[in-house]
Amino acid sequence: MVTAVVRKGLLLKADPITAAFRDEVKGSLAACSRPPKLVGILATTAAPSKNYAEFTRKQCEEMGVDFVLKKVGAAASPNLGEGEGVEEAIIEANEDSSIHGIMVYFPIFGVQQDHYLQQVVSPLKDVEGLHFKFHYNLYHNIRFIEPKSLLASLPPASQPPTVTESEEPPAGTVKSIIPCTPLAIVKCLEFVGVYNKILPYGDRAYGKTITVINRSEVVGRPLAALLANDGARVISVDIDSIQEYTKRPRISPNDSSESATAQRYHPRHIVHPSNLTLQECLAISDVVVSAVPSPTYKVKTEWLKDGCICLNVAADKNFEKDVRDKASIYIPAVGKVTIFMLLRNLLRLQQYQEL
Amino acid sequence: MVTAVVRKGLLLKADPITAAFRDEVKGSLAACSRPPKLVGILATTAAPSKNYAEFTRKQCEEMGVDFVLKKVGAAASPNLGEGEGVEEAIIEANEDSSIHGIMVYFPIFGVQQDHYLQQVVSPLKDVEGLHFKFHYNLYHNIRFIEPKSLLASLPPASQPPTVTESEEPPAGTVKSIIPCTPLAIVKCLEFVGVYNKILPYGDRAYGKTITVINRSEVVGRPLAALLANDGARVISVDIDSIQEYTKRPRISPNDSSESATAQRYHPRHIVHPSNLTLQECLAISDVVVSAVPSPTYKVKTEWLKDGCICLNVAADKNFEKDVRDKASIYIPAVGKVTIFMLLRNLLRLQQYQEL
């Protein structure tokens, strides 16, 4: 009698992924003349925000970062409304030179008014990277910036394609700040080998097909752009449509016209509508990232490509219980990685404030 | 036998309201060394956007403004996606010094990505006043700005209360740009006498109670702030909640404490949650503005205060057919006023670009 051996994919939690960043942040902090000060602004009574605020405090204390939780509105008093006073608290923190970084526990009012508040945070203190300026840089694959450009309202004039051969910023420039959650996801994918370090910087995800389910401005769209800027073929899925993000338009390899040659390598991604169904996308995807804020949404395990890598970003579980029957690696949560991205951004911004 | 005479309220269309602005814009254009150039960017095949683009063209041609309609994405070719190329078109227009103003026909991608695009438009060319910078100034009642602040990313440091006694900007400053639709509504309310010119500038809506149904970042919230900054008691209604915007917190007139005295007159509005129901709000409202994007939503005529003023901002009719049985004045649409606000902004921005 032959017994089939059922091999399950690897369940990968955040701790091993964060280890290198923990060391990096510890080293940077040890080199600081004074520890940076982060203020967290809590304006609602929502349990996930309260928990995340506590988690930030714990991580900061453990690492030796000076963390202050500022409670306003309903978080401060039952007599105040949800979000009351949050804009004033942000402005006060912007103007307080003892504060190096500001994070705000969203959602507060809903996407539109929250987006307004994200612009009120000074780009010089925006550890979460939610300011328009950082999204613009990300979408345009502007990796290095002059520190003083953080004080200018206009996006930099459109630039001629620059090939980013180096990870290190050219003289006079610093790294742009990348939104924390998409960056944490990229770091998870680097950890599990989706990024190939043999390839040149800025092209290390070339050859990989990645489906990203969610196209919000906070997670899905910046993530799709980041991955495509790094060379991946990205399939971006939301309720209404499926799009492809890629640096390389599908041009016949036999087409030697000038425009075809010019388009074959782009420093920034381009977006096409796709005719694929979700099932067809999943069948060809090496990686599936899901960030759907719904307890009932599930990616069907039977649609996954055998041996793919799955990453859940939502607070709810977007993958079925048996996901590891198909996935070679399953990462159930990225929150712990995100907080280290935030601390790295804090350390960078502290430096930029001194330039 | 006695016959009751049924008196209907006045139906007020936009033409008489626009007359003064038409003259003002004509005068300003006659004084221009060259007419300003406005580019309209159409990126979708949506009929309302196409119609509004045609309407802009007609109005510009009639007034002698140089208008160019730039079609991109699905508006340019059936082979392109909705919105494809719109960001590139905005950046090109930002960098083209022959263009003085840019308007983009929204919606394109949905509120989040559209909000991103609104930040890509240079504040120096943003005739619609949709940039974060102008919303920030509006919410903070910053009416006059230094032209160079349009090039800075950081909002101005929070300012001590300045009483705006004059309509004219102090030396070295210019008027901030106000979002077109909320401004057009204010101009309609000025026309029908809701603003009292005997009162000082910045307080001319004092004594009026105004219900605004809609709290979007494009219409309802900026409108509520504008009206409250001008002294009105504003009741802001959306699906989830009812809030009050006012300059004057309800403090007992007998409270002579320092904080009560300080709070009695504020240069900018404050927001409170309200316990009133919509029916209770309407019963006390001198003015009702509705901007609900739904063909089925209707403000109940029976709930209106007798003799109130009603203004419909939505593309759909938000008031019932018999609204003038209760309303003393009913303004069914503001689009024609909006276009004149846009042309005034264009003329201002053309001047600011030369400073």
XYZ file of C-alpha atoms in Angstrom:
710
model
C 0.000 0.000 0.000
C 1.376 3.379 -1.001
C 0.806 6.314 1.365
C 0.866 9.745 -0.204
C 2.994 12.122 1.867
C 1.238 15.485 2.047
C 3.786 18.254 2.100
C 2.568 21.584 3.387
C 4.155 24.862 2.396
C 6.156 26.875 4.921
C 4.287 29.133 7.352
C 6.555 32.158 7.699
C 5.894 34.585 10.526
C 7.412 38.044 10.735
C 10.135 37.522 13.369
C 12.871 36.077 11.140
C 12.083 38.726 8.513
C 12.467 41.563 11.010
C 15.735 40.286 12.552
C 18.035 42.113 10.124
C 16.052 45.351 10.426
C 16.049 45.108 14.208
C 19.854 44.958 14.110
C 20.057 47.781 11.576
C 17.765 50.062 13.603
C 19.632 49.203 16.838
C 22.936 50.091 15.177
C 21.600 53.377 13.817
C 20.119 54.289 17.187
C 23.410 53.540 18.939
C 25.108 55.973 16.530
C 22.553 58.762 17.273
C 23.628 61.582 19.544
C 20.059 61.636 20.883
C 17.285 59.142 20.227
C 14.637 60.343 17.785
C 11.241 61.299 19.162
C 8.109 59.895 17.544
C 4.628 61.162 18.312
C 1.628 58.912 17.674
C -1.685 60.743 17.346
C -4.736 58.714 18.395
C -8.058 60.444 17.714
C -10.629 57.644 17.822
C -11.805 54.872 20.130
C -11.469 52.183 17.423
C -9.908 49.048 18.908
C -7.480 48.318 16.018
C -6.069 51.854 16.267
C -5.691 51.603 20.058
C -3.969 48.233 19.703
C -1.644 49.482 17.003
C -0.783 52.498 19.164
C 0.101 50.161 22.049
C 2.151 47.998 19.693
C 4.052 51.064 18.436
C 4.774 52.100 22.017
C 6.036 48.630 22.933
C 8.312 48.393 19.887
C 9.667 51.911 20.391
C 10.397 51.291 24.086
C 12.104 48.007 23.265
C 14.288 49.707 20.659
C 15.016 52.852 22.667
C 13.011 55.299 20.560
C 11.325 58.121 22.479
C 7.579 57.580 21.845
C 4.795 59.913 22.949
C 1.162 58.964 22.483
C -0.971 62.071 22.011
C -4.668 61.371 22.511
C -7.203 63.820 21.100
C -10.937 63.806 20.369
C -12.895 60.756 21.469
C -9.624 59.021 22.443
C -9.032 61.745 25.026
C -12.534 62.320 26.365
C -16.006 60.856 25.912
C -17.265 64.444 25.545
C -15.293 64.976 22.338
C -16.125 63.694 18.863
C -14.142 61.106 16.899
C -11.225 62.937 15.288
C -11.904 66.252 17.022
C -8.671 68.220 17.369
C -6.578 65.864 15.245
C -5.589 68.501 12.668
C -4.506 70.893 15.438
C -2.423 68.110 17.043
C -0.664 67.423 13.722
C 0.131 71.112 13.210
C 1.468 71.397 16.753
C 3.748 68.386 16.155
C 4.887 69.836 12.794
C 5.994 72.987 14.600
C 7.615 71.299 17.603
C 11.303 70.990 16.746
C 11.822 68.349 19.461
C 9.626 65.933 17.453
C 11.255 64.046 14.565
C 8.402 61.898 13.352
C 4.593 61.901 13.324
C 2.261 58.985 12.814
C -1.526 59.245 12.828
C -3.744 56.240 13.555
C -6.119 56.016 10.602
C -8.955 55.556 9.687
C -10.521 58.609 11.326
C -13.081 60.364 9.137
C -13.122 58.246 5.969
C -10.819 58.124 2.946
C -11.368 61.653 1.642
C -10.895 63.667 4.819
C -8.150 61.275 5.994
C -6.322 61.955 2.736
C -6.549 65.668 3.529
C -5.012 65.045 6.965
C -2.182 63.030 5.406
C -1.170 66.189 3.528
C -1.157 68.238 6.750
C 1.696 66.136 8.167
C 4.990 67.806 7.221
C 6.862 65.658 4.651
C 9.926 66.168 6.857
C 8.214 64.243 9.693
C 6.038 61.822 7.707
C 7.421 58.469 8.927
C 4.592 56.550 7.286
C 5.334 58.056 3.859
C 1.690 58.941 3.214
C 2.257 62.479 1.872
C 1.452 63.067 -1.784
C 5.092 63.950 -2.402
C 6.269 60.442 -1.540
C 3.549 58.784 -3.575
C 4.476 60.995 -6.529
C 8.138 60.004 -6.210
C 7.188 56.347 -5.980
C 4.904 56.431 -9.037
C 7.583 58.249 -10.997
C 10.355 55.964 -9.723
C 12.212 58.956 -8.274
C 14.350 57.170 -5.707
C 16.727 59.937 -4.732
C 15.767 63.508 -3.894
C 17.395 66.722 -2.795
C 16.449 67.247 0.860
C 15.268 70.788 0.145
C 12.735 69.465 -2.387
C 10.775 68.236 0.640
C 9.931 71.876 1.259
C 8.711 72.592 -2.295
C 5.080 72.169 -3.297
C 5.605 71.438 -6.955
C 6.539 67.931 -7.977
C 9.972 67.949 -9.580
C 9.834 68.645 -13.306
C 9.497 65.403 -15.255
C 12.916 63.938 -15.590
C 14.639 62.131 -18.402
C 14.840 58.397 -17.704
C 17.647 57.742 -15.252
C 18.843 54.195 -14.885
C 19.165 53.457 -11.181
C 22.290 51.335 -11.152
C 23.159 52.023 -7.564
C 21.300 51.606 -4.312
C 23.183 54.585 -2.889
C 22.001 58.138 -3.491
C 24.229 60.340 -5.661
C 26.001 63.224 -3.876
C 23.656 65.939 -2.620
C 20.661 63.647 -2.623
C 18.969 61.377 -0.106
C 16.572 58.457 -0.436
C 12.918 59.339 -0.851
C 10.627 57.998 1.862
C 8.592 54.962 0.769
C 5.132 54.273 2.261
C 5.646 51.800 5.138
C 3.222 49.018 4.306
C 4.137 48.579 0.611
C 7.813 48.771 1.605
C 7.333 46.100 4.285
C 5.772 43.822 1.660
C 8.733 44.367 -0.666
C 11.089 43.514 2.210
C 9.147 40.272 2.854
C 9.452 39.384 -0.834
C 13.177 40.162 -0.748
C 13.510 37.876 2.292
C 11.861 34.933 0.548
C 13.952 35.363 -2.596
C 11.416 36.894 -4.982
C 13.965 39.651 -5.558
C 17.031 38.232 -7.258
C 20.185 39.949 -6.045
C 22.167 38.770 -9.069
C 20.081 41.148 -11.198
C 20.900 44.872 -11.233
C 19.311 47.138 -8.607
C 15.964 48.421 -9.856
C 15.332 45.281 -11.887
C 15.542 42.501 -9.317
C 11.924 41.336 -9.611
C 12.260 40.869 -13.405
C 10.791 37.547 -14.496
C 8.292 37.346 -11.640
C 4.522 37.618 -12.063
C 2.844 39.068 -8.991
C -0.880 39.515 -8.378
C -1.831 42.276 -5.948
C -5.477 42.165 -4.818
C -6.416 45.718 -3.684
C -5.754 49.015 -5.478
C -6.091 51.560 -2.658
C -3.777 54.573 -2.548
C -2.328 53.366 0.770
C -1.406 49.771 -0.116
C -2.310 48.249 -3.480
C -1.479 50.940 -6.028
C 1.875 52.025 -4.526
C 2.839 48.349 -4.061
C 2.003 47.511 -7.686
C 4.095 50.484 -8.844
C 7.036 49.579 -6.600
C 7.102 45.981 -7.818
C 6.732 46.990 -11.471
C 9.477 49.614 -11.081
C 11.635 46.735 -9.836
C 10.929 44.756 -13.002
C 8.027 42.460 -12.048
C 4.955 41.897 -14.175
C 2.259 42.996 -11.753
C -1.422 42.198 -12.048
C -3.461 44.688 -10.027
C -6.943 43.476 -9.092
C -9.769 45.434 -7.554
C -13.547 45.088 -7.479
C -14.017 46.887 -10.800
C -11.096 45.967 -12.986
C -7.854 44.124 -13.575
C -4.802 46.046 -14.778
C -1.210 45.180 -15.599
C 1.691 47.257 -14.308
C 4.989 46.645 -16.024
C 8.151 48.357 -17.148
C 8.119 46.317 -20.325
C 5.191 46.724 -22.701
C 4.572 43.501 -24.568
C 6.277 44.335 -27.834
C 7.278 41.678 -30.311
C 10.979 40.808 -29.889
C 11.197 41.008 -33.707
C 10.093 44.636 -33.737
C 13.322 46.582 -34.133
C 11.654 49.967 -34.721
C 13.007 52.872 -32.721
C 9.883 53.241 -30.582
C 9.838 49.530 -29.788
C 13.481 49.659 -28.736
C 12.856 52.763 -26.638
C 9.863 51.156 -24.965
C 11.549 47.871 -24.236
C 13.166 49.285 -21.121
C 11.468 51.979 -19.094
C 12.639 53.312 -15.752
C 9.036 53.592 -14.573
C 6.055 51.355 -14.935
C 3.182 51.740 -17.347
C -0.380 50.592 -16.774
C -2.590 48.609 -19.205
C -6.112 47.281 -18.797
C -6.025 43.461 -18.696
C -8.414 40.946 -20.240
C -7.514 38.202 -17.792
C -9.919 36.913 -15.139
C -8.780 36.590 -11.524
C -8.586 32.812 -11.977
C -6.327 33.237 -15.018
C -4.153 35.752 -13.114
C -3.679 33.431 -10.157
C -2.825 30.494 -12.446
C 0.265 32.349 -13.712
C 1.290 34.197 -10.531
C 4.510 33.380 -8.692
C 3.384 35.615 -5.847
C -0.086 36.605 -4.601
C -0.480 39.529 -2.219
C -3.974 40.135 -0.836
C -5.118 43.189 1.151
C -8.907 43.105 1.039
C -10.496 44.605 4.167
C -13.270 42.016 4.426
C -13.672 38.994 6.724
C -15.506 37.044 4.002
C -13.148 37.618 1.060
C -11.001 34.564 0.316
C -8.503 33.794 -2.430
C -9.420 30.307 -3.687
C -6.597 27.876 -2.976
C -7.590 25.749 -5.993
C -6.860 28.711 -8.305
C -3.304 29.208 -7.034
C -0.269 28.095 -9.029
C 1.432 25.189 -7.335
C 4.434 26.394 -5.329
C 3.528 30.074 -5.364
C 4.209 32.483 -2.494
C 1.204 34.020 -0.690
C 1.203 37.054 1.511
C -1.763 38.312 3.530
C -1.738 42.034 4.302
C -5.347 42.462 5.462
C -6.354 42.466 9.134
C -8.707 39.642 8.110
C -7.457 36.369 6.662
C -7.788 36.657 2.861
C -6.490 33.121 2.170
C -8.268 29.851 2.846
C -7.121 27.533 5.653
C -5.622 25.092 3.169
C -3.530 27.744 1.348
C -0.309 25.852 2.132
C -1.564 22.860 0.150
C -0.609 24.929 -2.882
C 1.626 27.754 -1.623
C 5.286 26.952 -0.995
C 5.479 29.844 1.466
C 2.644 31.654 3.256
C 3.243 34.872 5.178
C 0.108 35.568 7.272
C 0.870 39.129 8.441
C 3.314 41.987 7.829
C 2.522 44.420 10.688
C 5.716 43.674 12.605
C 7.818 44.351 9.516
C 5.906 47.589 8.870
C 6.877 49.025 12.241
C 10.571 48.543 11.432
C 10.113 50.346 8.113
C 8.546 53.179 10.088
C 11.517 53.303 12.475
C 13.969 53.315 9.538
C 12.009 56.199 8.006
C 12.119 57.991 11.371
C 15.901 57.669 11.541
C 16.256 58.921 7.967
C 13.960 61.877 8.520
C 15.853 62.810 11.687
C 18.976 63.035 9.517
C 17.206 64.959 6.733
C 15.944 67.492 9.299
C 19.561 68.276 10.155
C 20.632 68.833 6.513
C -66.765 81.797 -1.661
C -63.138 82.512 -0.743
C -60.420 81.290 -3.112
C -57.021 80.696 -1.568
C -54.260 82.221 -3.684
C -51.337 79.816 -3.823
C -48.093 81.769 -3.963
C -45.104 79.877 -5.256
C -41.541 80.802 -4.353
C -39.233 82.326 -6.952
C -37.460 79.998 -9.384
C -34.043 81.607 -9.836
C -31.878 80.431 -12.715
C -28.194 81.219 -12.997
C -28.223 83.934 -15.682
C -29.018 86.958 -13.491
C -26.526 85.677 -10.900
C -23.742 85.443 -13.464
C -24.351 88.867 -15.031
C -22.040 90.799 -12.687
C -19.285 88.184 -13.019
C -19.625 88.175 -16.787
C -18.986 91.943 -16.773
C -16.120 91.605 -14.304
C -14.402 88.865 -16.318
C -14.934 90.810 -19.575
C -13.363 93.888 -17.986
C -10.373 91.940 -16.675
C -9.863 90.255 -20.035
C -9.979 93.602 -21.831
C -7.178 94.813 -19.526
C -5.010 91.737 -20.267
C -2.057 92.182 -22.610
C -2.776 88.661 -23.883
C -5.755 86.443 -23.107
C -5.059 83.652 -20.627
C -4.833 80.108 -21.955
C -6.808 77.358 -20.244
C -6.282 73.668 -20.973
C -9.078 71.194 -20.220
C -7.949 67.596 -19.859
C -10.566 64.993 -20.808
C -9.540 61.407 -20.078
C -12.801 59.455 -20.075
C -15.806 58.828 -22.298
C -18.303 59.746 -19.544
C -21.103 61.877 -21.013
C -21.257 64.449 -18.144
C -17.509 65.122 -18.503
C -17.779 65.467 -22.293
C -20.719 67.833 -21.916
C -18.957 69.916 -19.293
C -15.876 70.120 -21.518
C -18.059 71.396 -24.378
C -19.705 73.871 -22.032
C -16.289 75.151 -20.872
C -15.218 75.584 -24.479
C -18.394 77.505 -25.355
C -18.084 79.831 -22.365
C -14.377 80.453 -22.972
C -14.932 81.214 -26.667
C -17.769 83.564 -25.818
C -15.612 85.418 -23.279
C -12.433 85.463 -25.387
C -10.376 83.033 -23.280
C -7.995 80.774 -25.203
C -9.273 77.232 -24.498
C -7.575 74.017 -25.587
C -9.230 70.644 -25.018
C -6.617 67.943 -24.556
C -8.052 64.445 -24.968
C -6.138 61.500 -23.553
C -6.887 57.844 -22.740
C -10.290 56.537 -23.742
C -11.356 60.078 -24.741
C -8.619 60.062 -27.402
C -8.799 56.492 -28.680
C -10.925 53.390 -28.123
C -7.670 51.427 -27.781
C -6.681 53.309 -24.637
C -8.015 52.822 -21.102
C -10.091 55.324 -19.147
C -7.675 57.828 -17.633
C -4.607 56.452 -19.418
C -2.031 59.219 -19.863
C -3.879 61.786 -17.740
C -1.040 62.276 -15.241
C 1.462 62.799 -18.067
C -0.872 65.374 -19.662
C -1.115 67.295 -16.379
C 2.663 67.333 -15.945
C 3.128 68.520 -19.536
C 0.665 71.366 -18.929
C 2.378 72.253 -15.615
C 5.649 72.665 -17.501
C 4.252 74.548 -20.509
C 4.715 78.241 -19.733
C 2.171 79.232 -22.398
C -0.593 77.620 -20.307
C -2.027 79.645 -17.415
C -4.691 77.306 -16.104
C -5.458 73.575 -16.000
C -8.771 71.888 -15.390
C -9.277 68.126 -15.315
C -12.683 66.551 -15.930
C -13.321 64.313 -12.926
C -14.312 61.647 -11.929
C -11.690 59.477 -13.605
C -10.429 56.643 -11.389
C -12.431 57.096 -8.180
C -12.013 59.415 -5.210
C -8.647 58.190 -3.956
C -6.657 58.184 -7.190
C -8.473 61.331 -8.370
C -7.363 63.044 -5.158
C -3.779 62.060 -6.019
C -4.178 63.634 -9.479
C -5.538 66.848 -7.947
C -2.199 67.235 -6.146
C -0.266 66.763 -9.403
C -1.775 69.961 -10.861
C 0.540 72.873 -10.015
C -1.117 75.182 -7.445
C -0.045 78.042 -9.724
C -2.355 76.702 -12.485
C -5.108 75.100 -10.413
C -8.146 77.122 -11.599
C -10.546 74.751 -9.844
C -8.844 75.244 -6.470
C -8.702 71.496 -5.775
C -5.104 71.379 -4.508
C -4.600 70.519 -0.837
C -2.971 73.914 -0.334
C -6.194 75.771 -1.141
C -8.311 73.473 0.978
C -5.905 73.984 3.863
C -6.145 77.779 3.484
C -9.919 77.578 3.342
C -10.235 75.376 6.443
C -7.866 77.683 8.319
C -9.552 80.836 7.027
C -6.298 82.013 5.491
C -7.673 84.423 2.895
C -4.500 86.166 1.811
C -1.228 84.476 0.931
C 2.224 85.425 -0.248
C 2.463 84.328 -3.892
C 5.721 82.473 -3.213
C 3.962 80.298 -0.610
C 2.293 78.574 -3.564
C 5.671 76.989 -4.217
C 6.201 75.710 -0.655
C 5.063 72.251 0.415
C 4.523 72.998 4.067
C 1.334 74.665 5.121
C 2.072 78.042 6.656
C 2.831 77.819 10.363
C -0.356 78.181 12.382
C -1.104 81.842 12.666
C -2.457 83.934 15.476
C -6.069 84.897 14.823
C -6.179 87.728 12.311
C -9.417 89.588 11.993
C -10.214 89.969 8.306
C -11.641 93.457 8.255
C -10.888 94.104 4.625
C -11.729 92.321 1.437
C -8.485 93.524 -0.066
C -5.227 91.659 0.494
C -2.568 93.446 2.578
C 0.574 94.585 0.709
C 2.731 91.698 -0.548
C -0.136 89.232 -0.431
C -2.747 87.994 -2.881
C -6.083 86.242 -2.442
C -5.947 82.483 -1.960
C -7.801 80.465 -4.589
C -11.141 79.099 -3.402
C -12.555 75.827 -4.804
C -14.940 76.785 -7.633
C -18.134 74.970 -6.700
C -18.289 76.033 -3.019
C -17.388 79.577 -4.098
C -20.162 79.603 -6.720
C -22.647 78.577 -4.016
C -21.474 81.406 -1.768
C -21.901 83.838 -4.682
C -25.462 82.582 -5.218
C -26.186 83.119 -1.522
C -24.679 86.609 -1.701
C -26.916 87.349 -4.697
C -30.092 86.349 -2.873
C -29.175 88.379 0.222
C -28.128 85.609 2.628
C -24.911 87.564 3.077
C -25.644 90.873 4.741
C -23.386 93.627 3.401
C -24.055 95.833 6.411
C -22.087 93.376 8.541
C -18.269 93.417 8.466
C -16.427 91.354 5.843
C -15.820 87.830 7.151
C -18.970 87.886 9.256
C -21.710 88.620 6.763
C -23.556 85.305 7.146
C -23.866 85.795 10.941
C -27.386 85.048 12.139
C -28.159 82.585 9.340
C -28.651 78.861 9.848
C -27.640 76.863 6.777
C -27.976 73.109 6.249
C -25.507 71.571 3.771
C -26.384 68.018 2.735
C -23.112 66.351 1.559
C -19.716 66.381 3.260
C -17.351 65.481 0.404
C -13.942 67.137 0.184
C -14.920 68.734 -3.144
C -18.229 70.387 -2.207
C -19.805 69.858 1.197
C -16.953 70.179 3.671
C -15.258 73.220 2.090
C -18.671 74.890 1.660
C -19.573 74.298 5.329
C -16.209 75.772 6.381
C -16.572 78.819 4.082
C -20.045 79.614 5.378
C -19.030 79.107 9.012
C -15.928 81.265 8.505
C -18.333 83.941 7.261
C -20.337 83.701 10.492
C -23.194 81.308 9.648
C -24.316 78.451 11.861
C -23.851 75.548 9.477
C -25.366 72.102 9.877
C -23.380 69.558 7.848
C -25.291 66.396 7.010
C -23.977 63.201 5.488
C -25.085 59.581 5.504
C -23.332 58.802 8.789
C -23.593 61.882 10.942
C -24.737 65.447 11.496
C -22.213 68.071 12.598
C -22.308 71.780 13.346
C -19.722 74.169 11.956
C -19.607 77.560 13.607
C -17.255 80.332 14.595
C -19.156 80.769 17.825
C -19.252 77.839 20.231
C -22.454 77.854 22.207
C -21.197 79.416 25.413
C -23.512 80.941 27.931
C -23.628 84.731 27.481
C -23.279 84.925 31.272
C -19.963 83.097 31.241
C -17.393 85.868 31.527
C -14.389 83.576 32.074
C -11.324 84.312 29.990
C -11.635 81.167 27.864
C -15.308 81.843 27.149
C -14.490 85.382 26.086
C -11.636 84.163 23.919
C -13.848 81.547 22.301
C -16.748 83.844 21.636
C -15.198 85.121 18.448
C -12.956 82.890 16.373
C -11.540 83.728 12.971
C -12.031 80.115 11.904
C -14.812 77.650 12.414
C -14.954 74.796 14.878
C -16.826 71.519 14.411
C -19.144 69.795 16.918
C -21.178 66.610 16.621
C -24.909 67.456 16.589
C -27.793 65.660 18.221
C -30.369 67.056 15.813
C -32.175 64.902 13.259
C -32.350 66.021 9.620
C -36.002 66.971 10.142
C -35.059 69.147 13.122
C -32.211 70.745 11.127
C -34.458 71.615 8.203
C -37.093 73.077 10.525
C -34.635 75.762 11.692
C -32.686 76.345 8.457
C -32.878 79.633 6.567
C -30.981 78.031 3.700
C -30.757 74.418 2.508
C -28.018 73.382 0.071
C -28.161 69.819 -1.244
C -25.455 68.052 -3.261
C -26.294 64.363 -3.067
C -25.216 62.449 -6.200
C -28.326 60.255 -6.334
C -31.417 60.434 -8.561
C -33.620 59.070 -5.756
C -32.518 61.307 -2.877
C -35.062 64.046 -2.130
C -35.248 66.690 0.581
C -38.810 66.514 1.924
C -40.666 69.761 1.216
C -42.852 69.262 4.283
C -39.746 69.427 6.516
C -38.584 72.815 5.150
C -38.998 76.034 7.107
C -41.552 78.252 5.429
C -39.826 80.930 3.337
C -36.385 79.291 3.331
C -33.974 79.413 0.398
C -33.105 76.121 -1.377
C -30.188 75.476 -3.643
C -29.623 72.287 -5.624
C -25.973 71.543 -6.475
C -26.311 67.902 -7.555
C -26.613 66.860 -11.213
C -29.821 65.136 -10.076
C -32.738 67.055 -8.584
C -32.437 66.724 -4.789
C -35.598 68.718 -4.062
C -39.184 67.631 -4.627
C -41.285 69.182 -7.403
C -43.331 71.191 -4.898
C -40.251 72.725 -3.200
C -41.476 76.256 -4.012
C -44.623 75.655 -1.953
C -42.318 76.222 1.032
C -39.141 77.835 -0.334
C -39.187 81.570 -1.014
C -36.389 81.122 -3.552
C -35.242 77.955 -5.316
C -31.997 77.861 -7.320
C -32.016 74.627 -9.338
C -28.390 74.606 -10.585
C -25.084 76.440 -10.087
C -22.927 75.125 -12.979
C -23.067 78.379 -14.947
C -21.902 80.341 -11.911
C -19.103 77.844 -11.293
C -17.579 78.443 -14.720
C -17.281 82.171 -13.981
C -15.531 81.415 -10.679
C -13.123 79.269 -12.684
C -12.461 82.121 -15.123
C -11.874 84.554 -12.238
C -9.402 82.087 -10.727
C -7.724 81.770 -14.127
C -7.274 85.539 -14.373
C -5.878 85.695 -10.839
C -3.461 82.828 -11.387
C -2.249 84.437 -14.616
C -1.351 87.495 -12.513
C 0.251 85.428 -9.731
C 2.414 83.643 -12.310
C 3.879 86.996 -13.267
C 4.739 88.001 -9.661
